[in-house]
Structure formats: C-alpha cells, structure tokens
PDB file of C-alpha atoms in Angstrom:
ATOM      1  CA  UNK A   1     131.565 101.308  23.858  1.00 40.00           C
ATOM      2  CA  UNK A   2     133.939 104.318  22.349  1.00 41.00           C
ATOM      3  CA  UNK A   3     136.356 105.275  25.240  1.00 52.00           C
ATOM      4  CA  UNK A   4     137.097 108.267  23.544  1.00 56.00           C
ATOM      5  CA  UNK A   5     137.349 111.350  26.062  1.00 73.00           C
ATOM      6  CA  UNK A   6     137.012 109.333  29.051  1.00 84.00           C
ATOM      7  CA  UNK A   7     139.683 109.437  31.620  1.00 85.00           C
ATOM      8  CA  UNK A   8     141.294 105.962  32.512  1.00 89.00           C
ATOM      9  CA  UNK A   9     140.798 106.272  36.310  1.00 89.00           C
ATOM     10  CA  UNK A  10     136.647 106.984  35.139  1.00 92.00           C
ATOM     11  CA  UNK A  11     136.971 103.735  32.939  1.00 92.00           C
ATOM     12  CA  UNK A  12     138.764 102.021  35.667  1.00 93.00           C
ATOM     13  CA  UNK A  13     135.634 102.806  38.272  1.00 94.00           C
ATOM     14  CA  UNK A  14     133.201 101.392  35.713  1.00 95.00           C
ATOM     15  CA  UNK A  15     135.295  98.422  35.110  1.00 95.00           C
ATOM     16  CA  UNK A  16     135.949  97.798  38.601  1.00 95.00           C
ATOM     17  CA  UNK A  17     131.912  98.676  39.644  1.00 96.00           C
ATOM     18  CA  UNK A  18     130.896  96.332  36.851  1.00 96.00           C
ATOM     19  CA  UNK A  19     133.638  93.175  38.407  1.00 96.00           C
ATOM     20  CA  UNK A  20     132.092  93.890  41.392  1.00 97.00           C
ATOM     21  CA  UNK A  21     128.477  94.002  40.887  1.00 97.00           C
ATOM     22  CA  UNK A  22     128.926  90.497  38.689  1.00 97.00           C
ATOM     23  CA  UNK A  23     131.262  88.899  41.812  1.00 97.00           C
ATOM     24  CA  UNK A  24     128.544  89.512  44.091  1.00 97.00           C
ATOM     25  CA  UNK A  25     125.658  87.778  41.467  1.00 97.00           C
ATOM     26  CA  UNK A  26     127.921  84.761  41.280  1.00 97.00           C
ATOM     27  CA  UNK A  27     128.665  84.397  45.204  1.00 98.00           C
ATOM     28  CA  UNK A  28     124.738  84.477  45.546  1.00 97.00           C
ATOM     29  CA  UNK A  29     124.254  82.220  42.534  1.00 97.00           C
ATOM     30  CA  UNK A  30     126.730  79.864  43.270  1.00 97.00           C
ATOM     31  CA  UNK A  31     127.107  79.487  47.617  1.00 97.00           C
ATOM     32  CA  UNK A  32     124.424  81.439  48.998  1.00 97.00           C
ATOM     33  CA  UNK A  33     120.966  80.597  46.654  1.00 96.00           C
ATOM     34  CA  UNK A  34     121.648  76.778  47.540  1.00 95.00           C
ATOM     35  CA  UNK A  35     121.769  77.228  51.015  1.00 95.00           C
ATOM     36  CA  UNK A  36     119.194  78.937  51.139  1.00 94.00           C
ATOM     37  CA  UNK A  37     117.138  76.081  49.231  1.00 92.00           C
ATOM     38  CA  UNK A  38     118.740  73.374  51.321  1.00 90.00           C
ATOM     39  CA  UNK A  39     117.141  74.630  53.777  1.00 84.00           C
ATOM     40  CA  UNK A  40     113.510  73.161  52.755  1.00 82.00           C
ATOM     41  CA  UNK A  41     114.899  70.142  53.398  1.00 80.00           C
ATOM     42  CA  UNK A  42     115.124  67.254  55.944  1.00 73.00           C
ATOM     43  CA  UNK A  43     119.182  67.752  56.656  1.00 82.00           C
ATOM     44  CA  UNK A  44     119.773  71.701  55.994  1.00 88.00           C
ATOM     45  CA  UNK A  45     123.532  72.271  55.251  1.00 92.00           C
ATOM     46  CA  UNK A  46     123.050  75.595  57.807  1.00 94.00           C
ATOM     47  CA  UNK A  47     120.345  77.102  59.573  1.00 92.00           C
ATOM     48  CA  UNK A  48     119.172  80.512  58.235  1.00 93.00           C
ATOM     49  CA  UNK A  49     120.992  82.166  61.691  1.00 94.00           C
ATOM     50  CA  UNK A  50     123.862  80.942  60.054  1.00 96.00           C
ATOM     51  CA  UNK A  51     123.687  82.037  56.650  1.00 96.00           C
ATOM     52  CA  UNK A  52     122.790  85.307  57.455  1.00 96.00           C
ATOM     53  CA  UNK A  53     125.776  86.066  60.091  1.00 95.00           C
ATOM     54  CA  UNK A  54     128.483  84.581  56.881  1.00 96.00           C
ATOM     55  CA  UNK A  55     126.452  86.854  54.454  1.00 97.00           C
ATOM     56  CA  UNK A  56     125.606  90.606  56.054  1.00 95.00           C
ATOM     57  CA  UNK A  57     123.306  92.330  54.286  1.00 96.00           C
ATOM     58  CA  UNK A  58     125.291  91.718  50.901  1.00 97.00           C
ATOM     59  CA  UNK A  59     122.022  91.557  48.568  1.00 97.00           C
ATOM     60  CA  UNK A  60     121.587  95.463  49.846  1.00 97.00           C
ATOM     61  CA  UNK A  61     125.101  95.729  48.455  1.00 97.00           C
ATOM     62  CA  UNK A  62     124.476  94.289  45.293  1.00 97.00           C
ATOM     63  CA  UNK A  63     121.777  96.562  44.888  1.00 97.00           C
ATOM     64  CA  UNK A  64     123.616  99.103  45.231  1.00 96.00           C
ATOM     65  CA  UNK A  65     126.432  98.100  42.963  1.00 96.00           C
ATOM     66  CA  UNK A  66     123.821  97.535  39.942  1.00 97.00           C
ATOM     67  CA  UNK A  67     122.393 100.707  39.807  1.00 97.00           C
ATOM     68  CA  UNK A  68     125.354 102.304  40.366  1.00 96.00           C
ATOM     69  CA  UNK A  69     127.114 100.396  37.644  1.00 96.00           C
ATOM     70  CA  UNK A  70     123.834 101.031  35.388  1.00 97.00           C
ATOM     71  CA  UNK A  71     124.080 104.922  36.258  1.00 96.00           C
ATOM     72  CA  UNK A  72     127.680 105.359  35.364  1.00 95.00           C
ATOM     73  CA  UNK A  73     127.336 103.716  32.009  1.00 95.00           C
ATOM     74  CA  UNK A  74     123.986 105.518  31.264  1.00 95.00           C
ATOM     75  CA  UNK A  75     126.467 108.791  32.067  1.00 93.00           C
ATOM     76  CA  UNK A  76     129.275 107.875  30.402  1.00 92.00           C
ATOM     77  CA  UNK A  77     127.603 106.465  26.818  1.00 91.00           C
ATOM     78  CA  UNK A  78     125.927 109.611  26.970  1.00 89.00           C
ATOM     79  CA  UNK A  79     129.142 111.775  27.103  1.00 85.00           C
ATOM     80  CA  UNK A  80     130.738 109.544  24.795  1.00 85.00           C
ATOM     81  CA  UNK A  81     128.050 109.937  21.881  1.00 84.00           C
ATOM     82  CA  UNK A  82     127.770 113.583  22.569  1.00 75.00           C
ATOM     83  CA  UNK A  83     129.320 115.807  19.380  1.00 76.00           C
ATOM     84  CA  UNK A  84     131.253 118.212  22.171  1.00 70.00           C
ATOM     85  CA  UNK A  85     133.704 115.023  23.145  1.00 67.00           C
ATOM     86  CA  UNK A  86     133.502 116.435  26.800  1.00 77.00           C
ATOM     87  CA  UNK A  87     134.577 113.490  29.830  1.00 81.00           C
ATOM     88  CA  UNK A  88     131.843 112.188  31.448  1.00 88.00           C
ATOM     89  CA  UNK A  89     130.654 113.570  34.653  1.00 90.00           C
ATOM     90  CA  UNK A  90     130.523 110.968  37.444  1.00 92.00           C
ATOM     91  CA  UNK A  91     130.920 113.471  40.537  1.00 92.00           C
ATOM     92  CA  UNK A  92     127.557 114.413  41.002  1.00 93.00           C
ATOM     93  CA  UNK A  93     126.554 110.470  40.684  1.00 95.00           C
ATOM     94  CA  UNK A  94     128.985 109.171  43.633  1.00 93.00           C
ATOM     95  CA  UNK A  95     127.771 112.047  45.648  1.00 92.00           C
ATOM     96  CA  UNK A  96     124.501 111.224  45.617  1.00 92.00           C
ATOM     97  CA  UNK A  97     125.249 107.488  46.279  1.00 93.00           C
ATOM     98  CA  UNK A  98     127.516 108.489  48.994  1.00 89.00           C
ATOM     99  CA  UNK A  99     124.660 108.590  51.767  1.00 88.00           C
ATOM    100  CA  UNK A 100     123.575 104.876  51.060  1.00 92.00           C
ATOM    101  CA  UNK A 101     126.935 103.398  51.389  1.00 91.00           C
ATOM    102  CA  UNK A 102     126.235 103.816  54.552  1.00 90.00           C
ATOM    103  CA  UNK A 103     125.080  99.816  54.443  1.00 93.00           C
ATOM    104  CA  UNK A 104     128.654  99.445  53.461  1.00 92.00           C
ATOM    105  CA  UNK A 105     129.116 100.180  57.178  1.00 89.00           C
ATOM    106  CA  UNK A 106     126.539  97.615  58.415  1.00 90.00           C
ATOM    107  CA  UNK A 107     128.400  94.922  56.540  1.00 93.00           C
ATOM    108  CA  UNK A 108     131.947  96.036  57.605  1.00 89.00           C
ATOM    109  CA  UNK A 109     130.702  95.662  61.043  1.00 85.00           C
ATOM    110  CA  UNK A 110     129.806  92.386  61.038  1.00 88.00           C
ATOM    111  CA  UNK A 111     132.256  90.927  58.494  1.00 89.00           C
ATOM    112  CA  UNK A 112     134.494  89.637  60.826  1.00 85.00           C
ATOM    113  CA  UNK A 113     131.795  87.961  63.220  1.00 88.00           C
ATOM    114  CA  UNK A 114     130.569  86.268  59.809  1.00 92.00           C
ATOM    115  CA  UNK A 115     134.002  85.134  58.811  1.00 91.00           C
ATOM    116  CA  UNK A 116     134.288  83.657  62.265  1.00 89.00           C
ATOM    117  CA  UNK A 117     131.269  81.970  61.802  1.00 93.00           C
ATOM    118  CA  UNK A 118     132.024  80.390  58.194  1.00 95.00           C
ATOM    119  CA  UNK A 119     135.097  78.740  59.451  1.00 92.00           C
ATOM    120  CA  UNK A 120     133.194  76.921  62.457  1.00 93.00           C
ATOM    121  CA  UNK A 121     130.686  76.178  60.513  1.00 95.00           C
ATOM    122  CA  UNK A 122     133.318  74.467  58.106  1.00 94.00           C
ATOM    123  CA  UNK A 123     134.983  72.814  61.065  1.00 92.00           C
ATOM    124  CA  UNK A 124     131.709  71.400  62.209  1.00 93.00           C
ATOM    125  CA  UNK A 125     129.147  70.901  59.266  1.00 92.00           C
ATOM    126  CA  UNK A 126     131.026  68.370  57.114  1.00 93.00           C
ATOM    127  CA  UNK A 127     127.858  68.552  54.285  1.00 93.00           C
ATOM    128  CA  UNK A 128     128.773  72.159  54.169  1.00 95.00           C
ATOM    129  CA  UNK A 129     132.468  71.399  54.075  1.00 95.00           C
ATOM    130  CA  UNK A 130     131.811  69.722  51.199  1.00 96.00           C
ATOM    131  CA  UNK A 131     129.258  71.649  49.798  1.00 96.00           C
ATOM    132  CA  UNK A 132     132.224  74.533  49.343  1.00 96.00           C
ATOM    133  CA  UNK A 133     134.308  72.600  47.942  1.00 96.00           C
ATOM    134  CA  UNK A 134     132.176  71.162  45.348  1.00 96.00           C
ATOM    135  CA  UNK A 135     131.219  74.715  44.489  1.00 96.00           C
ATOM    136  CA  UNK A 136     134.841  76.021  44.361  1.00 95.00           C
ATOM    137  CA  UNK A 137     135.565  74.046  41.904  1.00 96.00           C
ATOM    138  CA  UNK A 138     133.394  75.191  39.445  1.00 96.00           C
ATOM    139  CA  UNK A 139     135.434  76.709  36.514  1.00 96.00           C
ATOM    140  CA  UNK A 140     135.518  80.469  37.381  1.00 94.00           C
ATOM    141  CA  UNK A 141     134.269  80.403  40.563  1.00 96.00           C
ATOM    142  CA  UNK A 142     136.171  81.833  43.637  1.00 97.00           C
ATOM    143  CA  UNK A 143     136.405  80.466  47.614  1.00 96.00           C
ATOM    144  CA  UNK A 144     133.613  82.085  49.465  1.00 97.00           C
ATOM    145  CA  UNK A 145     136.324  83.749  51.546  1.00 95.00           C
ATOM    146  CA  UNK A 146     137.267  85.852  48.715  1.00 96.00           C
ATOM    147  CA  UNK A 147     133.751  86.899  47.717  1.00 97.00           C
ATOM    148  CA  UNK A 148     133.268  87.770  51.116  1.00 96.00           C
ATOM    149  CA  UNK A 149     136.026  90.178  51.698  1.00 93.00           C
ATOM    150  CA  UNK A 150     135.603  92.263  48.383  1.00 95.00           C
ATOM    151  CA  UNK A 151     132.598  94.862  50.106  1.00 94.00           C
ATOM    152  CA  UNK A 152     134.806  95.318  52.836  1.00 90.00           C
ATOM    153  CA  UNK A 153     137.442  96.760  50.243  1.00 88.00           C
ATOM    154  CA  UNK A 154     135.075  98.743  48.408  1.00 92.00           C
ATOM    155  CA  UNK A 155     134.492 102.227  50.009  1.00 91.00           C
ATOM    156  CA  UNK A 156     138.595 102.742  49.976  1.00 89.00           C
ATOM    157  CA  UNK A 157     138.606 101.343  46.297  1.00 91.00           C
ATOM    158  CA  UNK A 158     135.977 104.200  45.606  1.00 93.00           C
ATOM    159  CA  UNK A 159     138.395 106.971  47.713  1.00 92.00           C
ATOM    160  CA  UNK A 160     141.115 106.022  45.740  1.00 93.00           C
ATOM    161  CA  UNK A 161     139.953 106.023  42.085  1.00 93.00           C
ATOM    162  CA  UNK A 162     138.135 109.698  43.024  1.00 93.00           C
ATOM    163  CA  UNK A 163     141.727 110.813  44.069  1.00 94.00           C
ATOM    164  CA  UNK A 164     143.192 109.498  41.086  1.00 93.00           C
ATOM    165  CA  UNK A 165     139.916 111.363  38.817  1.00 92.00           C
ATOM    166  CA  UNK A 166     140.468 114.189  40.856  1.00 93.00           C
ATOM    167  CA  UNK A 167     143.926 114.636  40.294  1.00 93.00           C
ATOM    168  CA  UNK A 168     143.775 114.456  36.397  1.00 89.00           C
ATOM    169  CA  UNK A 169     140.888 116.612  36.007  1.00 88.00           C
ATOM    170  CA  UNK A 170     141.024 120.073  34.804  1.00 87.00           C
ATOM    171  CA  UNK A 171     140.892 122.701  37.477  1.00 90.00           C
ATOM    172  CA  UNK A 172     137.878 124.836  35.073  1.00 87.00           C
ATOM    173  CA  UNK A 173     135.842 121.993  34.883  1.00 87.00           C
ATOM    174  CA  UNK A 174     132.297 121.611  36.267  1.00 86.00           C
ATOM    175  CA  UNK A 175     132.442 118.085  37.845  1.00 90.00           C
ATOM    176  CA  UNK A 176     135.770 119.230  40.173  1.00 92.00           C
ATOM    177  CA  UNK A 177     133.003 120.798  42.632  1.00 93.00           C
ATOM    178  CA  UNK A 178     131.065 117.490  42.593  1.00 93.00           C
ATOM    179  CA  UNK A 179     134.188 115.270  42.667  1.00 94.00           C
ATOM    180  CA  UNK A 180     136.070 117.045  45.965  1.00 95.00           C
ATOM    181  CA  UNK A 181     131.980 116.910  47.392  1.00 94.00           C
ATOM    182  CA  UNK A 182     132.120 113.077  46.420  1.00 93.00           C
ATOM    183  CA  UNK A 183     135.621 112.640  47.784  1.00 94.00           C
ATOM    184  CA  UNK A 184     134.821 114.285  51.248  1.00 94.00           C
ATOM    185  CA  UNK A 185     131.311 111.718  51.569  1.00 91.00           C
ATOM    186  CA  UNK A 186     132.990 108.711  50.794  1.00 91.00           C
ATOM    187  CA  UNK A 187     136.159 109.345  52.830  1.00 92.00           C
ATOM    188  CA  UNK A 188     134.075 110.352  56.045  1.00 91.00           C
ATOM    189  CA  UNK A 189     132.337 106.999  55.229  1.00 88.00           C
ATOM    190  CA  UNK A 190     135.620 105.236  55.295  1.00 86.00           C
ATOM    191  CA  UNK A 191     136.384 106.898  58.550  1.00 89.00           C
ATOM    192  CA  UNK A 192     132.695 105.745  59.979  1.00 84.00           C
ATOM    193  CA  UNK A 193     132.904 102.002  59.187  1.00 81.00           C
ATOM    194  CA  UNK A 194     136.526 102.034  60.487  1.00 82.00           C
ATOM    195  CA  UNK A 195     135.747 103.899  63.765  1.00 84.00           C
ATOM    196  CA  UNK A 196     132.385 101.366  63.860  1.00 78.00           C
ATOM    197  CA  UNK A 197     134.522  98.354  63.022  1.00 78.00           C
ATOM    198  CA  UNK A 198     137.108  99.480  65.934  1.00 84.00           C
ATOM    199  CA  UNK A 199     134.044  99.855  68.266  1.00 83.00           C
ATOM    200  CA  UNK A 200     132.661  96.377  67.829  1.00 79.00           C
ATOM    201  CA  UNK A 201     135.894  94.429  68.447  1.00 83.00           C
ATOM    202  CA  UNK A 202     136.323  96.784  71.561  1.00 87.00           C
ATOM    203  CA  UNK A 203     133.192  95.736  72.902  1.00 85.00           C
ATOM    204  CA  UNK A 204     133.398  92.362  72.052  1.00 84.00           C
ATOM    205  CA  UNK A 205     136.777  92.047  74.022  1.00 87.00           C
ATOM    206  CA  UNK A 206     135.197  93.759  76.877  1.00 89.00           C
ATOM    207  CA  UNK A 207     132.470  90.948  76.738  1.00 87.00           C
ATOM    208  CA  UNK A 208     135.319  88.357  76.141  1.00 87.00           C
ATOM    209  CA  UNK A 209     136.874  89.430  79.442  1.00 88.00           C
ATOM    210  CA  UNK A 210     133.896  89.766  81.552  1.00 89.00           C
ATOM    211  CA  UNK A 211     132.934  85.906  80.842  1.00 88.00           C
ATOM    212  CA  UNK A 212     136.221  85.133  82.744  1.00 87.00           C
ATOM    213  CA  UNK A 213     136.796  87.820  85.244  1.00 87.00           C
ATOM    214  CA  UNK A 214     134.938  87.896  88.128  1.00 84.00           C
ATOM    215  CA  UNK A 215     134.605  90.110  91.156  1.00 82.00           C
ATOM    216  CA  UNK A 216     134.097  93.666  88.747  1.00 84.00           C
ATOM    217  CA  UNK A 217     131.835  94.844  85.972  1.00 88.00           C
ATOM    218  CA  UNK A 218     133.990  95.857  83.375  1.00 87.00           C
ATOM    219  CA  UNK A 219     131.699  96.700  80.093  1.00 86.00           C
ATOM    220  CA  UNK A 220     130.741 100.024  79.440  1.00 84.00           C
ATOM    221  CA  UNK A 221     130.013 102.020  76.333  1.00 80.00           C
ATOM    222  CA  UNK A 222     133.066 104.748  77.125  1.00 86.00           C
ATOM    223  CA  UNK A 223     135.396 102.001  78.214  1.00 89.00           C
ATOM    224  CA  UNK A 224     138.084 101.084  75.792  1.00 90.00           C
ATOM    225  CA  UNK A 225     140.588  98.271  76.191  1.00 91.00           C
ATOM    226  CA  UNK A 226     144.024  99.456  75.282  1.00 90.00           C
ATOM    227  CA  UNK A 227     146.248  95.865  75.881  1.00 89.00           C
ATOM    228  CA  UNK A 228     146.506  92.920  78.063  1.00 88.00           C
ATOM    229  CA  UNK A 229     148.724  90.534  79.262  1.00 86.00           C
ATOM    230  CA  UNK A 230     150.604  88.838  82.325  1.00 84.00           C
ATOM    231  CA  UNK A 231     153.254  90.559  84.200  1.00 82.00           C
ATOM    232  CA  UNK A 232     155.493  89.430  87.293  1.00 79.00           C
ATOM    233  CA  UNK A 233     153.905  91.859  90.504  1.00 74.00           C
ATOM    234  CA  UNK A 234     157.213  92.366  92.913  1.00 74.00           C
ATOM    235  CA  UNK A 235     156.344  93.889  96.830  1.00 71.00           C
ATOM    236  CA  UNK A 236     158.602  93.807  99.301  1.00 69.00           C
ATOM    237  CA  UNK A 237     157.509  91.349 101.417  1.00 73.00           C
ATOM    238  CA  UNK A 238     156.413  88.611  99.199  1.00 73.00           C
ATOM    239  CA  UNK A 239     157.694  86.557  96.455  1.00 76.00           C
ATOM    240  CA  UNK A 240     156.698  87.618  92.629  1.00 78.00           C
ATOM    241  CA  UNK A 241     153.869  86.585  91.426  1.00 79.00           C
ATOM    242  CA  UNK A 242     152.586  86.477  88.023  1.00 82.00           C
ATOM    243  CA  UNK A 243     149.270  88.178  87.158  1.00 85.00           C
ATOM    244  CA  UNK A 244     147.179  89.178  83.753  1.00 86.00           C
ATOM    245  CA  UNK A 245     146.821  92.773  83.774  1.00 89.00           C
ATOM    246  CA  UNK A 246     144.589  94.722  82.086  1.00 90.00           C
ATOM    247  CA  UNK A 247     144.832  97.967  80.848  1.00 90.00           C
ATOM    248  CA  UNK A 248     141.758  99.911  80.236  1.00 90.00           C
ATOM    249  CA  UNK A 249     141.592 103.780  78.860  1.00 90.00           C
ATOM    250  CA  UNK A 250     140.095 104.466  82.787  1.00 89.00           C
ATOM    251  CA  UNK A 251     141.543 102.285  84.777  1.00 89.00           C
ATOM    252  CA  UNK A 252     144.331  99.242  85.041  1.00 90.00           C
ATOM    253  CA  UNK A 253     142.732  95.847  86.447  1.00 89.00           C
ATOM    254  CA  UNK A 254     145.090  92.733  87.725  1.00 86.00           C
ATOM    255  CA  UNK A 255     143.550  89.585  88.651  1.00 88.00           C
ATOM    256  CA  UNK A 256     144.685  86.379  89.141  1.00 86.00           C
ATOM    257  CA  UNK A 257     143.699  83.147  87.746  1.00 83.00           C
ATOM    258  CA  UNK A 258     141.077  80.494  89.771  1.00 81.00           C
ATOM    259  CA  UNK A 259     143.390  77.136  90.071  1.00 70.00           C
ATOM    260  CA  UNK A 260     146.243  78.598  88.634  1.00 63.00           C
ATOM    261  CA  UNK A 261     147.198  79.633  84.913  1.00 56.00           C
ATOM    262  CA  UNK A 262     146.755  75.879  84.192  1.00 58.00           C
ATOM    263  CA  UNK A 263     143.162  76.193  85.318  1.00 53.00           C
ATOM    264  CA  UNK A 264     140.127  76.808  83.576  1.00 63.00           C
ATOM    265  CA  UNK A 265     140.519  80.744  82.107  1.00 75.00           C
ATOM    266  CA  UNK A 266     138.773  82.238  84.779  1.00 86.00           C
ATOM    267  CA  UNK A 267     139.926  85.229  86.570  1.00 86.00           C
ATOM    268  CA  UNK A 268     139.236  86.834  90.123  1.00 87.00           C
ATOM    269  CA  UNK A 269     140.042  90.232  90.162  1.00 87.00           C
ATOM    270  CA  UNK A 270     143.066  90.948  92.973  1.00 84.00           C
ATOM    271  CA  UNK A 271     142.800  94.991  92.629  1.00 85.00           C
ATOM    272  CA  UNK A 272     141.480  97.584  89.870  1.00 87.00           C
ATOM    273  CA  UNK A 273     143.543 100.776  89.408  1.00 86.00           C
ATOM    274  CA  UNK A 274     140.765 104.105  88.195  1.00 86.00           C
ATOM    275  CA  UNK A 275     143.419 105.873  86.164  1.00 82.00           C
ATOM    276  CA  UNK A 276     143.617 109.558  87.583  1.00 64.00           C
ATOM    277  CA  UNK A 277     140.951 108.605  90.445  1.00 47.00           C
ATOM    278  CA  UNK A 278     141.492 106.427  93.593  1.00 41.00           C
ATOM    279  CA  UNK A 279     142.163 102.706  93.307  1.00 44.00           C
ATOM    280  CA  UNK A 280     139.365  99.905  93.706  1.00 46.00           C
ATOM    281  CA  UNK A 281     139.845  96.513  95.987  1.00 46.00           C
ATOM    282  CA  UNK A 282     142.796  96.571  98.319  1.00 41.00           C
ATOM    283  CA  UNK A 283     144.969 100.061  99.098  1.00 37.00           C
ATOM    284  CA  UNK A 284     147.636  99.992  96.651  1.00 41.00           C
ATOM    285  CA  UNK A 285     149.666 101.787  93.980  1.00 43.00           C
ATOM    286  CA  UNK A 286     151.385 101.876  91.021  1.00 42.00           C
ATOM    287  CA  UNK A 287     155.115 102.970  91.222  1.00 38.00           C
ATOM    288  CA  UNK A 288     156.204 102.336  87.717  1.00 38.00           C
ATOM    289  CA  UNK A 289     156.674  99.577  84.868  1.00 42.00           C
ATOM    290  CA  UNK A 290     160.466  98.250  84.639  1.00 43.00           C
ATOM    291  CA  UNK A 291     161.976  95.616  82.790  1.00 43.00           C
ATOM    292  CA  UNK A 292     163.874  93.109  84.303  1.00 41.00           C
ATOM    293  CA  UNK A 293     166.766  90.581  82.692  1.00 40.00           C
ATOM    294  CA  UNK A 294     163.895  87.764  82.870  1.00 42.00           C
ATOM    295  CA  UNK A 295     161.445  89.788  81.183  1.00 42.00           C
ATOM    296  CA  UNK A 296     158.734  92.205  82.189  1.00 45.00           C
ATOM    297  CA  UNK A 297     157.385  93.023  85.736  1.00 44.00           C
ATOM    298  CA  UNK A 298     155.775  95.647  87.158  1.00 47.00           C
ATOM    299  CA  UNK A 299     156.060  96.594  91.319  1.00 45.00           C
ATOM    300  CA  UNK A 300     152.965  97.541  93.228  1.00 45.00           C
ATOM    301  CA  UNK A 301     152.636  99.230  96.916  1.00 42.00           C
TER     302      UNK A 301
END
C-alpha cells in the first residue's frame, strides 16, 4: 500500500494495531487453543478456572483489535487512492472505538491476579511447565508472559500515538475536532483502568490483612490502605516493644503478633487509632513519629 500523504505517527498506529492484533492470534494459537483441548482429556494440563484467570477476557480484545485494524486500513487505502492526496482521517474511528475499550479495563484489572496465577501454576503443574516451554521454543514465538502484558500497554500506546497525530496535524483540518475528542476518550480510559487497577490491589490488601488480624473488621469499600510496617512503641513505664502498624486513610491500627513475630502471621489487634475521631480498644494517643539512632519508633500515651 502507497504511503503517500499519510502521516508517520498514522502509519505507525496501523503498524502497531496490525503487530498487535497478529500477537494476540498467535498467543491463542500457540498456548491458549491447546489448553483448552487438553482439557478433553484424562490428565488436563489446567482446569478451565485456571485458564481463564491467566487469560482475561483477551479474545474480546482481539476482537477488538481486528476490526479496528480492518477499519483503519479500509480508511486509510481509501485516502490513499483518492485523486485529492488528503491524510487519512482516523479521529472519528478511535472515537467511536473509544467506548468499547472499556474491556481494556476488565483485563487490566485482573492482569495481575492472572499473572499470579500462571507462575503457580508453573511452580506446581510440571505438564504445564513443560508444555510452555515446548511452545516457546517454537521459531517466532514469544513467552506467554510477554503476550500477556502487551493489552495492558495498549490504551497508553493509543494516547501516545494520538498526541504525536495531533501534534503534526494542521490546525484547519477536519479530523483535529475528532482527534482532541479521541484523545480526551482514550485518556479518561487510561485514567479508569488505572484508578480500577489501584482499587483492586487496595482491596485485596485489605482482604490480605483481615485473614491475619483479628479482633477488628477492617474491609470496607471507602477504606484505603496507605502503608504498613513494624515500629518500636516506647511508654513510660514499660520496655519497647515492637508492633506492625497499620496505617489506613481513617484510622492507624497496631497489633501485635500471636506467638511472637516468629509465629504463625497472625495478628491480634492491641489498639485502632480513627484518624480525626476518638480511638478504638484501650485509651491512648498518638504524640508523634520520631526516629531514633536504632531506627524507627513511634511513642504512644
């Protein structure tokens, strides 16, 4: 195809669109068609749970990626065969794709749940251990890893080659309306599956810490965990004592471990701090973090 009149960063999105759509065919043909079909038989390499946590929704993807691959070079053959020599329009065509990357998001979410799950399922399943590294080695194919991570890079790829159109298009012509429209969609996307991505691991550390801390409910959809740790607790008229504190946008929880940090991870809460309210568990307060010579510690009254 004649490339004549058609910016580089336009090129560039149909080159990348088309990698894309044919990275996600092979992953399929290659890793995930065969374990699907193993499963028909006597010793499945993975159950189906398992194959669809590693995978998302990535055949909605590829959907996607075809006929948006098939769109742009419908567009741009057309502008390139056209007498007038005019670059291709592609504003109006991301726009309107812009409201179904939202399964971008659903993917982003669980991407790194699904990468968590391929490497247990590598450190357990030895037949599937194998299996991917039998189908690595195939001459031009990739480590599922790598397949795997190239949706979650996507949406920005997309911001960042309609920054780079924007900027080198003329300020008279009739895609800049469609292309700033475009840019604002797929940006507040970005900003979606980020904020969504950020709200899953927050929850899933709440969870985390409520299956070892015991003596307070601690997950709620408004509560965000800011940081944890131990620090030394100096009073008065005890020794220090060290105790894992955690800091929540609401409140400041410090428990200590059941049997000792040598023991088996679980926590009992000693006292929970509401942060501009009154303090749960025994009277106490805060008087302020320091840092000592031996390292941090924080005094409580």
């Amino acid at each position: 195809m004649a490339s004549s009149g058609v910016p580089p960063a336009v090129q560039e999105l149909l080159a990348t669109e088309t990698t894309f759509s044919e990275a996600l065919h092979r992953m399929l043909e290659v890793y995930h068609k065969p374990l699907r079909d193993a499963q028909y038989k006597l010793t499945p390499l993975l159950h189906e749970r398992e194959i669809d946590e590693i995978f998302g929704n990535v055949e909605d993807l590829l959907i996607i990626a075809d006929e948006l691959q098939r769109t742009l070079l419908k567009r741009i053959s057309e502008a390139t065969s056209a007498p007038s020599g005019k670059a291709p329009k592609v504003g109006d065509i991301l726009t309107n794709f812009a409201g179904i990357f939202r399964l971008y998001e659903r993917y982003i979410i669980n991407y790194e749940r699904g990468a968590n799950r391929l490497g247990e399922c590598k450190e357990k399943e030895k037949g599937f251990a194998a299996f991917l590294e039998k189908q690595g080695a195939i001459p031009g194919v990739l480590p599922l890893e790598s397949y795997l991570i190239m949706p979650v890079q996507r949406i920005l790829r997309y911001k960042l080659l309609l920054q780079e159109i924007i900027a080198r298009t003329p300020k008279d012509s009739e895609d800049l309306g469609d292309l700033n429209t475009a840019l604002k969609a797929v940006t507040e996307r970005a900003v979606q599956c980020n904020e969504a991505t950020r709200r899953r691991e927050n929850m899933e550390a709440l969870r985390r810490i409520q299956a070892k801390l015991q003596g307070v409910e601690i997950v709620g959809p408004e509560r965000v965990l800011l940081c944890e740790g131990t620090l030394l607790r100096v009073r008065a008229r005890s020794d220090p004592k060290d105790y894992l504190f955690f800091l929540f946008n609401d409140a400041l929880i410090y428990a200590e471990p059941v049997g000792g940090f040598s023991g088996q991870g679980q926590y009992k809460m000693n006292r929970k701090f509401d942060i501009g309210g009154a303090s749960s568990g025994a009277t106490g307060r805060i008087v302020a973090p320091k840092q000592s010579e031996g390292g941090r510690f924080i005094q409580v009254r």
